[in-house]
Coordinates of C-alpha atoms in Angstrom, one line a residue:
M1 CA 0.6 -19.9 30.0
D2 CA 3.7 -20.7 28.0
G3 CA 5.6 -18.4 25.6
I4 CA 6.3 -14.7 25.4
R5 CA 3.9 -11.8 25.9
T6 CA 4.7 -8.4 24.3
D7 CA 3.0 -5.1 23.7
R8 CA 4.3 -5.1 20.1
V9 CA 1.9 -5.6 17.2
V10 CA 3.1 -8.8 15.4
I11 CA 3.4 -8.4 11.6
V12 CA 4.0 -11.7 9.7
G13 CA 5.8 -11.0 6.4
A14 CA 8.6 -8.9 5.1
G15 CA 7.4 -7.5 1.8
I16 CA 6.0 -4.0 0.9
A17 CA 2.7 -4.6 2.7
A18 CA 4.5 -5.6 6.0
L19 CA 7.1 -2.9 6.0
Y20 CA 4.7 -0.1 5.0
A21 CA 2.3 -1.2 7.8
A22 CA 5.2 -1.2 10.3
L23 CA 6.1 2.4 9.4
A24 CA 2.4 3.4 9.5
L25 CA 2.1 2.0 13.0
A26 CA 5.1 4.0 14.3
P27 CA 5.6 5.1 17.0
H28 CA 3.7 2.1 18.4
P29 CA 6.1 -0.8 18.8
V30 CA 6.0 -3.5 16.2
L31 CA 7.6 -6.9 15.7
V32 CA 8.2 -7.9 12.0
V33 CA 8.7 -11.6 11.4
S34 CA 10.8 -12.4 8.4
P35 CA 12.0 -15.8 7.3
D36 CA 14.8 -14.2 5.3
R37 CA 17.0 -11.1 5.6
L38 CA 14.8 -8.2 4.7
G39 CA 14.5 -7.9 0.9
G40 CA 15.7 -11.5 0.4
G41 CA 12.6 -13.6 0.0
A42 CA 9.6 -11.4 -0.6
S43 CA 7.6 -11.4 -3.8
S44 CA 7.5 -7.6 -3.6
A45 CA 11.2 -7.3 -4.4
W46 CA 10.6 -9.3 -7.6
A47 CA 7.8 -7.1 -8.9
Q48 CA 8.9 -5.6 -12.2
G49 CA 6.0 -3.6 -13.6
G50 CA 5.3 -1.0 -10.9
V51 CA 2.4 0.7 -9.2
A52 CA -0.8 1.5 -11.0
A53 CA -2.0 5.1 -10.3
A54 CA -3.8 7.8 -12.2
M55 CA -0.9 10.4 -12.2
A56 CA -1.5 12.0 -15.6
A57 CA -3.7 15.0 -16.0
S58 CA -5.7 13.2 -18.7
D59 CA -6.3 10.2 -16.4
S60 CA -8.6 9.8 -13.4
A61 CA -9.2 7.5 -10.5
A62 CA -12.7 6.8 -12.0
R63 CA -11.1 5.6 -15.2
H64 CA -8.6 3.5 -13.2
A65 CA -11.5 1.9 -11.3
D66 CA -13.4 1.3 -14.6
D67 CA -10.4 -0.7 -15.9
T68 CA -10.1 -2.6 -12.7
V69 CA -13.8 -3.6 -12.8
R70 CA -13.6 -4.5 -16.5
A71 CA -10.5 -6.7 -16.0
G72 CA -12.0 -8.5 -13.0
S73 CA -14.7 -10.2 -15.0
G74 CA -17.7 -9.2 -12.9
T75 CA -16.6 -9.9 -9.4
V76 CA -14.7 -6.8 -8.5
D77 CA -16.3 -4.7 -5.7
R78 CA -16.7 -1.4 -7.5
D79 CA -16.7 0.6 -4.2
V80 CA -13.4 -1.0 -3.3
A81 CA -12.0 -0.2 -6.7
L82 CA -13.0 3.4 -6.6
S83 CA -11.6 3.9 -3.1
V84 CA -8.3 2.2 -3.8
A85 CA -7.8 4.1 -7.1
A86 CA -8.7 7.4 -5.3
E87 CA -5.8 6.8 -2.8
A88 CA -3.2 5.7 -5.4
R89 CA -1.7 9.2 -6.2
E90 CA -1.3 9.9 -2.5
H91 CA 0.8 6.7 -2.0
I92 CA 3.0 7.5 -5.0
L93 CA 3.7 10.9 -3.7
G94 CA 4.3 9.5 -0.2
L95 CA 6.8 6.9 -1.5
T96 CA 8.5 9.6 -3.5
A97 CA 8.9 11.7 -0.3
L98 CA 10.4 8.6 1.4
G99 CA 13.0 8.4 -1.3
A100 CA 11.6 5.9 -3.9
P101 CA 13.4 6.7 -7.1
F102 CA 10.5 6.5 -9.6
D103 CA 11.4 7.2 -13.2
R104 CA 10.8 10.9 -14.0
T105 CA 11.1 13.1 -17.0
A106 CA 13.5 16.1 -17.0
G107 CA 10.5 18.2 -16.1
G108 CA 9.7 16.1 -13.1
D109 CA 6.7 14.2 -14.4
Y110 CA 6.4 10.5 -13.7
I111 CA 7.2 8.2 -16.6
L112 CA 4.1 6.0 -17.1
S113 CA 3.9 2.6 -18.7
R114 CA 0.8 1.0 -20.2
E115 CA 0.1 -2.6 -19.3
A116 CA -2.6 -5.2 -20.2
A117 CA -6.2 -4.1 -19.8
H118 CA -5.3 -0.5 -18.9
A119 CA -7.0 2.0 -21.2
V120 CA -4.0 4.4 -20.8
A121 CA -0.5 4.4 -19.5
R122 CA -0.7 4.7 -15.7
V123 CA 1.9 2.3 -14.3
V124 CA 4.6 4.2 -12.3
R125 CA 7.9 2.4 -12.6
V126 CA 11.5 2.4 -11.4
G127 CA 14.5 1.7 -13.7
G128 CA 12.1 0.2 -16.3
D129 CA 11.5 -3.1 -14.5
R130 CA 12.9 -2.6 -11.0
A131 CA 10.0 -1.1 -9.1
G132 CA 9.6 -3.7 -6.5
A133 CA 13.2 -3.9 -5.6
A134 CA 13.6 -0.1 -5.4
I135 CA 10.5 0.4 -3.3
M136 CA 11.6 -2.4 -1.0
A137 CA 15.1 -0.9 -0.6
T138 CA 13.5 2.5 0.3
L139 CA 11.2 0.9 2.9
I140 CA 13.9 -1.3 4.4
D141 CA 16.1 1.7 5.0
R142 CA 13.3 3.5 6.7
V143 CA 12.4 0.4 8.8
R144 CA 16.0 -0.1 9.9
A145 CA 16.0 3.5 11.1
T146 CA 12.7 3.4 13.0
P147 CA 13.2 2.7 16.7
S148 CA 9.7 1.3 17.2
V149 CA 10.2 -1.5 14.7
Q150 CA 11.9 -4.8 15.7
V151 CA 12.7 -7.2 12.9
L152 CA 13.2 -10.9 13.6
E153 CA 15.0 -12.4 10.6
G154 CA 15.4 -16.1 10.0
V155 CA 12.1 -16.8 11.8
Q156 CA 8.8 -18.0 10.3
A157 CA 5.2 -18.1 11.7
T158 CA 3.8 -21.6 11.7
G159 CA 0.4 -21.0 13.3
L160 CA -2.0 -18.7 15.1
I161 CA -2.8 -18.7 18.8
H162 CA -6.6 -18.5 19.3
E163 CA -7.7 -17.8 22.8
A164 CA -10.9 -16.5 24.4
G165 CA -12.6 -16.0 21.0
R166 CA -9.8 -14.0 19.4
V167 CA -6.4 -14.3 17.8
A168 CA -4.0 -13.7 20.6
G169 CA -0.6 -14.3 18.9
V170 CA 1.5 -16.5 16.7
R171 CA 3.7 -19.5 16.9
L172 CA 7.2 -18.9 15.6
G173 CA 10.0 -21.2 14.6
P174 CA 13.3 -21.1 12.8
A175 CA 12.9 -20.6 9.0
T176 CA 15.0 -23.7 8.4
G177 CA 12.1 -25.7 9.6
G178 CA 14.0 -27.4 12.4
G179 CA 13.5 -26.7 16.1
P180 CA 10.4 -26.3 18.2
D181 CA 7.8 -23.5 17.8
Q182 CA 7.5 -20.8 20.4
A183 CA 4.4 -18.8 21.3
V184 CA 4.4 -15.0 21.1
R185 CA 1.3 -13.2 22.2
G186 CA 0.6 -9.6 21.3
P187 CA -2.2 -7.1 21.1
A188 CA -2.9 -7.7 17.4
V189 CA -1.6 -9.8 14.5
L190 CA -1.3 -8.6 10.9
L191 CA -0.7 -11.2 8.3
A192 CA 1.2 -9.8 5.3
G193 CA 3.1 -12.9 4.2
G194 CA 2.4 -13.1 0.5
G195 CA 0.3 -15.3 -1.7
S196 CA 0.1 -18.9 -3.0
A197 CA 1.5 -19.1 -6.5
G198 CA 4.6 -21.0 -5.2
L199 CA 2.2 -23.9 -4.6
Y200 CA 2.6 -24.5 -8.3
A201 CA 5.5 -26.3 -10.0
V202 CA 5.7 -23.6 -12.7
T203 CA 5.7 -20.2 -10.9
T204 CA 7.4 -16.8 -10.8
N205 CA 7.2 -16.6 -7.0
P206 CA 10.1 -16.8 -4.5
P207 CA 10.5 -20.3 -3.0
R208 CA 9.0 -19.5 0.4
V209 CA 5.8 -18.1 -1.0
R210 CA 3.6 -21.2 -0.9
G211 CA 0.4 -20.3 0.7
Q212 CA 1.5 -20.8 4.2
V213 CA 0.1 -17.6 5.7
I214 CA -3.4 -18.1 4.1
G215 CA -3.3 -21.7 5.3
M216 CA -2.5 -20.8 8.9
A217 CA -5.4 -18.3 8.9
A218 CA -7.7 -20.9 7.4
R219 CA -6.6 -23.5 10.0
A220 CA -7.5 -21.0 12.7
G221 CA -11.0 -20.7 11.2
A222 CA -10.7 -17.5 9.1
E223 CA -13.0 -17.1 6.1
I224 CA -11.2 -17.3 2.7
A225 CA -12.5 -15.5 -0.3
D226 CA -12.0 -16.1 -4.1
A227 CA -9.6 -19.0 -3.5
E228 CA -10.1 -20.4 -7.0
F229 CA -8.8 -17.3 -8.7
V230 CA -5.1 -17.8 -9.3
Q231 CA -3.5 -15.5 -12.0
F232 CA -1.1 -17.1 -14.4
H233 CA 1.4 -14.6 -15.9
P234 CA 1.6 -15.2 -19.6
T235 CA 5.3 -14.4 -20.1
A236 CA 7.4 -16.2 -17.7
I237 CA 10.7 -16.9 -19.4
D238 CA 10.7 -20.6 -20.3
V239 CA 14.2 -21.8 -19.6
G240 CA 13.5 -24.5 -17.1
R241 CA 14.3 -22.5 -13.9
D242 CA 12.4 -22.8 -10.6
P243 CA 11.1 -20.2 -10.1
A244 CA 10.8 -18.9 -13.6
P245 CA 12.2 -15.4 -14.3
L246 CA 9.6 -13.0 -15.5
A247 CA 9.4 -10.9 -18.7
T248 CA 7.3 -7.9 -17.5
E249 CA 4.1 -7.0 -19.2
A250 CA 5.5 -3.5 -19.8
L251 CA 7.5 -5.0 -22.7
R252 CA 4.2 -5.6 -24.5
G253 CA 3.0 -2.2 -23.5
D254 CA 6.1 -0.9 -25.4
G255 CA 5.1 -2.9 -28.5
A256 CA 6.7 -6.3 -28.0
I257 CA 4.6 -9.1 -29.7
L258 CA 3.9 -12.7 -29.1
V259 CA 4.9 -15.2 -31.9
N260 CA 5.1 -19.0 -32.2
R261 CA 7.8 -21.2 -33.7
T262 CA 6.7 -20.3 -37.2
G263 CA 7.0 -16.6 -36.5
A264 CA 3.2 -16.2 -36.6
R265 CA 1.7 -13.6 -34.3
F266 CA -1.3 -15.3 -32.6
M267 CA -2.8 -12.8 -30.2
T268 CA -4.4 -10.7 -33.0
D269 CA -6.9 -13.5 -33.6
A270 CA -7.5 -14.1 -29.9
H271 CA -8.6 -10.7 -28.7
P272 CA -9.2 -7.1 -30.1
D273 CA -6.4 -5.8 -27.8
A274 CA -4.0 -8.5 -29.0
E275 CA -0.9 -8.6 -26.7
L276 CA -2.6 -6.1 -24.3
A277 CA -5.6 -8.3 -23.7
P278 CA -6.4 -9.2 -20.0
R279 CA -3.9 -11.5 -18.5
D280 CA -6.2 -14.5 -18.4
V281 CA -6.8 -14.3 -22.1
V282 CA -3.1 -14.0 -23.0
A283 CA -2.2 -16.8 -20.5
R284 CA -4.7 -19.2 -22.0
A285 CA -3.4 -18.4 -25.5
I286 CA 0.2 -19.0 -24.4
F287 CA -0.9 -22.2 -22.7
A288 CA -2.6 -23.5 -25.9
Q289 CA 0.4 -22.7 -28.0
T290 CA 2.7 -24.6 -25.6
R291 CA 0.4 -27.6 -25.4
A292 CA 0.3 -27.7 -29.2
G293 CA 4.1 -27.7 -29.4
M294 CA 4.2 -24.3 -31.0
A295 CA 6.9 -22.8 -28.7
P296 CA 5.4 -19.4 -27.9
A297 CA 7.9 -16.5 -27.6
L298 CA 8.1 -12.8 -26.9
D299 CA 9.6 -10.8 -29.7
T300 CA 11.0 -7.4 -28.6
R301 CA 13.3 -6.8 -31.6
A302 CA 11.3 -4.4 -33.6
A303 CA 9.8 -2.6 -30.7
L304 CA 12.9 -2.1 -28.5
G305 CA 16.0 -3.5 -30.3
D306 CA 19.1 -2.9 -28.1
R307 CA 17.2 -0.5 -25.8
I308 CA 15.9 -3.6 -23.9
V309 CA 19.3 -3.8 -22.2
T310 CA 19.1 -0.3 -20.7
Q311 CA 15.3 0.1 -20.3
Y312 CA 14.6 -3.4 -19.0
P313 CA 17.8 -4.5 -17.3
T314 CA 16.2 -7.2 -15.1
V315 CA 14.7 -9.0 -18.1
A316 CA 17.9 -8.6 -20.2
G317 CA 19.9 -10.0 -17.3
A318 CA 17.6 -13.0 -16.9
C319 CA 17.9 -13.6 -20.7
R320 CA 21.7 -13.3 -20.6
A321 CA 21.9 -15.8 -17.7
A322 CA 20.0 -18.3 -19.8
G323 CA 22.0 -17.8 -22.9
I324 CA 19.3 -15.8 -24.7
D325 CA 20.0 -12.6 -26.7
P326 CA 16.7 -10.6 -26.9
V327 CA 18.3 -8.0 -29.2
T328 CA 18.8 -10.6 -31.9
G329 CA 16.4 -13.4 -31.0
T330 CA 13.0 -14.1 -29.3
I331 CA 12.4 -14.9 -25.7
P332 CA 10.7 -18.3 -25.0
V333 CA 7.7 -17.9 -22.7
A334 CA 5.2 -19.9 -20.7
A335 CA 2.2 -19.3 -18.5
A336 CA 3.3 -19.5 -14.8
A337 CA 1.4 -19.2 -11.6
H338 CA 2.0 -15.6 -10.5
Y339 CA -0.5 -14.0 -8.2
H340 CA -3.4 -15.2 -6.0
M341 CA -6.4 -13.0 -6.2
G342 CA -8.0 -15.0 -3.4
G343 CA -6.9 -15.0 0.2
I344 CA -8.1 -14.1 3.8
A345 CA -11.4 -12.2 3.4
T346 CA -11.1 -8.7 4.8
D347 CA -13.2 -5.6 5.2
A348 CA -12.3 -2.1 4.1
A349 CA -10.0 -1.8 7.1
G350 CA -8.2 -5.0 6.6
R351 CA -10.0 -6.9 9.4
S352 CA -10.5 -10.6 8.9
S353 CA -13.4 -12.7 10.1
L354 CA -11.4 -13.5 13.3
S355 CA -11.2 -10.9 16.1
G356 CA -7.6 -9.8 16.6
L357 CA -6.5 -10.7 13.1
W358 CA -5.9 -8.4 10.2
A359 CA -4.5 -9.2 6.7
C360 CA -3.1 -7.2 3.8
G361 CA -1.2 -7.6 0.6
E362 CA -1.4 -10.8 -1.5
A363 CA -2.4 -12.8 1.6
A364 CA -5.7 -10.9 1.7
S365 CA -8.8 -10.8 -0.5
T366 CA -10.3 -7.3 -0.4
G367 CA -12.6 -7.4 -3.5
L368 CA -10.3 -5.3 -5.6
H369 CA -9.0 -7.9 -8.0
G370 CA -12.1 -10.0 -8.7
A371 CA -11.5 -12.9 -11.1
N372 CA -8.5 -11.4 -12.8
R373 CA -6.2 -8.8 -11.3
L374 CA -5.5 -5.7 -13.3
A375 CA -1.8 -5.4 -14.0
S376 CA 0.2 -3.5 -11.3
N377 CA -2.8 -3.2 -9.0
G378 CA -1.1 -5.7 -6.6
L379 CA 1.5 -3.3 -5.2
L380 CA -1.2 -0.6 -5.0
E381 CA -3.5 -2.8 -3.0
A382 CA -0.7 -3.7 -0.6
L383 CA 0.1 0.0 0.0
V384 CA -3.5 1.0 0.5
Y385 CA -4.6 -1.8 2.8
S386 CA -1.5 -2.1 4.8
R387 CA -1.9 1.6 5.9
R388 CA -5.6 1.1 6.5
A389 CA -5.0 -2.0 8.6
A390 CA -2.2 -0.2 10.6
R391 CA -4.5 2.8 11.3
D392 CA -7.3 0.5 12.3
I393 CA -5.1 -1.5 14.7
G394 CA -3.6 1.7 16.1
R395 CA -7.0 3.0 17.1
D396 CA -7.4 0.2 19.7
L397 CA -3.9 0.4 21.2
D398 CA -2.8 2.2 24.3
R399 CA 0.2 4.4 24.1
V400 CA 3.3 2.5 25.2
A401 CA 6.4 4.4 26.1
T402 CA 9.1 1.8 25.9
V403 CA 8.9 -1.9 25.0
R404 CA 11.6 -4.5 25.3
E405 CA 12.6 -6.4 22.2
V406 CA 11.2 -9.9 21.8
A407 CA 13.9 -12.5 22.4
L408 CA 13.2 -16.1 21.4
A409 CA 14.5 -18.9 23.5
P410 CA 17.5 -20.8 22.1
E411 CA 16.6 -23.5 19.7
G412 CA 15.7 -26.8 21.3
P413 CA 16.0 -30.3 19.8
S414 CA 15.8 -30.2 16.0
Q415 CA 12.6 -31.2 14.4
P416 CA 12.3 -32.5 10.8
A417 CA 12.1 -29.8 8.1
V418 CA 9.3 -29.9 5.6
A419 CA 9.6 -33.0 3.4
A420 CA 10.9 -31.8 0.0
A421 CA 9.3 -34.8 -1.8
S422 CA 5.9 -34.0 -0.4
V423 CA 6.2 -30.3 -1.4
A424 CA 7.3 -31.3 -4.9
A425 CA 4.3 -33.7 -5.2
L426 CA 1.9 -31.0 -4.0
R427 CA 3.3 -28.5 -6.5
R428 CA 3.1 -30.9 -9.4
T429 CA -0.5 -31.7 -8.6
M430 CA -1.4 -28.1 -8.5
T431 CA 0.2 -27.4 -11.9
D432 CA -1.2 -30.5 -13.6
R433 CA -4.7 -30.4 -12.2
V434 CA -5.5 -26.9 -10.9
G435 CA -3.7 -24.9 -13.5
V436 CA -4.5 -22.6 -16.4
V437 CA -7.3 -24.9 -17.7
R438 CA -9.2 -27.1 -15.2
D439 CA -12.0 -29.7 -15.3
G440 CA -14.1 -31.5 -12.7
A441 CA -12.3 -34.9 -13.0
G442 CA -8.8 -33.3 -12.6
L443 CA -9.9 -31.2 -9.6
R444 CA -11.4 -34.2 -7.9
Q445 CA -8.1 -36.1 -8.4
A446 CA -6.2 -33.1 -7.2
L447 CA -8.2 -33.1 -3.9
R448 CA -7.5 -36.8 -3.5
D449 CA -3.8 -36.2 -4.1
I450 CA -3.7 -33.3 -1.6
A451 CA -5.5 -35.4 1.0
R452 CA -2.8 -38.1 0.8
I453 CA -0.1 -35.5 1.2
D454 CA -1.9 -33.9 4.1
E455 CA -2.4 -37.2 5.9
A456 CA 1.3 -38.0 5.5
A457 CA 2.3 -34.5 6.9
G458 CA 1.6 -35.5 10.5
E459 CA 2.6 -32.7 12.8
D460 CA 4.5 -30.7 10.1
A461 CA 2.7 -27.4 10.5
M462 CA 4.2 -25.7 7.5
L463 CA 3.2 -28.5 5.1
R464 CA -0.2 -28.6 6.7
N465 CA -0.5 -24.8 6.0
M466 CA 0.3 -25.5 2.4
T467 CA -2.1 -28.4 2.0
A468 CA -4.8 -26.3 3.6
T469 CA -4.4 -23.5 1.0
A470 CA -4.2 -26.1 -1.8
T471 CA -7.4 -27.7 -0.6
L472 CA -9.2 -24.3 -0.6
I473 CA -8.1 -23.5 -4.1
A474 CA -9.1 -26.8 -5.6
A475 CA -12.4 -27.1 -3.6
A476 CA -13.4 -23.6 -4.7
A477 CA -12.4 -24.3 -8.3
L478 CA -14.5 -27.5 -8.2
S479 CA -17.5 -25.7 -6.8
R480 CA -17.4 -22.9 -9.4
T481 CA -19.0 -24.6 -12.4
E482 CA -18.4 -21.8 -14.9
S483 CA -15.4 -20.1 -16.5
R484 CA -14.7 -16.6 -15.3
G485 CA -11.5 -14.6 -15.5
A486 CA -8.5 -16.7 -14.4
H487 CA -10.7 -19.6 -13.5
H488 CA -11.2 -21.6 -16.7
R489 CA -13.2 -24.9 -16.7
S490 CA -13.0 -26.8 -20.0
D491 CA -16.1 -28.8 -18.9
H492 CA -17.9 -25.5 -18.1
P493 CA -16.6 -23.0 -20.6
D494 CA -19.5 -20.6 -20.3
T495 CA -19.7 -17.7 -17.9
A496 CA -22.7 -17.7 -15.6
A497 CA -25.2 -14.8 -15.8
E498 CA -24.8 -14.0 -12.1
A499 CA -21.4 -12.9 -11.0
R500 CA -20.5 -13.8 -7.4
R501 CA -17.5 -13.9 -5.2
S502 CA -16.8 -17.2 -3.4
R503 CA -16.3 -17.5 0.4
L504 CA -15.2 -20.7 2.0
T505 CA -13.9 -21.9 5.4
L506 CA -11.4 -24.8 5.6
V507 CA -14.1 -26.9 7.3
A508 CA -16.3 -26.5 4.2
A509 CA -13.4 -27.1 1.8
L510 CA -12.4 -30.3 3.7
A511 CA -16.0 -31.5 3.2
V512 CA -15.7 -31.0 -0.6
R513 CA -12.4 -32.9 -0.4
R514 CA -14.0 -35.8 1.5
D515 CA -16.7 -36.0 -1.1
A516 CA -14.1 -36.2 -3.8
E517 CA -12.3 -39.0 -1.9
L518 CA -15.5 -41.0 -1.8
E519 CA -16.1 -40.8 -5.5
P520 CA -14.9 -43.7 -7.6
T521 CA -11.7 -43.0 -9.6

């Protein structure tokens, strides 16, 4: 049997979900696998809004759950929403105790922002728009100081090892894409490696977050839920950068409005909540304005004026880098792929359909988000389920006194890295045909395009992981012949009477793809 055997739990990922789980597993030994230096490539560090939690005396977990269910367009698991909302306050207090510098009033109360589809202000933030980076910095400091946690940086997981009916480990290789994979077997594997929005050409996600973790689980046989539901953030700053910088939703919570090139405010006619309508509604309105050549923009001038510089330094900095002055002018915006509600199907403890495999964070689909994630519930879900998964894993583990660190063998002969042209073609297909507005013909063509890229991938495991996830998204979108939440079919604009979640294996998705390939173009 080749490779390395360790008593460390293997955690794939390096964002908030992965690090929080590593700390929750202490003192049991853990191996965290990170393609970049901690804090350098995770979506968590880019999260601007914050963590949704009912912290105000006038708020409640039940109201938070109600808003979550309402935003999710009928497919949120209400029991999941209630349980997650009930845990939210505990996690905020716990992070505060760890040193997370949440914004507070002089009296010590948490400063709360209101974001889209929340009935009240309940988003706990840091520095206005720096929540993700600040929470990450706090967790990184704790992880570095925790003896039971080993971090392997510059290494990526390329596949799962499936033996004797269970997931027994992972295959690891250099993050550069060159060099051979090495097998590392451990007592449990937790996938916390982010979502899939980077599969799109227009995205707010870091370059490495392209569905690879979901894809490797699917290739091992894991069930994937709600793959068709990809959330598009309405206000990515439209300055031609890849990835696109983000203008946080909290700006609209503070009164910023959306206007087009004539200065007309268009959201008042689109939804009773105008700029604070659910994200799918605002994203489609932005998309329609862009397609019509109306140059949608975010106007913060009346609401914030020069306060945007101090209250939202990340947004102000992105504008400044692009030559935009939000104090005197508007911010051009576009809808960009932002968050994948779908992912590896898990139960309440983070267990996947495969023995030995758990998942949490954006890579997982727990039933919390439904068809349209409520703003700032993403970080909350990551916190809740990473701790649940860690506790569930820990129950089955024997106490281990000391464990040696995992040492990978020196790199062997270099292998070709992922073909940049193939990745670019895949991303363009996803944006053009599996984007904000979809139809059957476009989805079938997308599946044919993905099949060609997949066939050309050969033994390139990372590209095959990406094409697997892309196939699942497009196949699930083709199979859902209705419009619901973030999934909008122009050829099926109505919402079906019966709300249901989707569940799909890669084998089933490939069958849908083959049918699309056989249809005449």
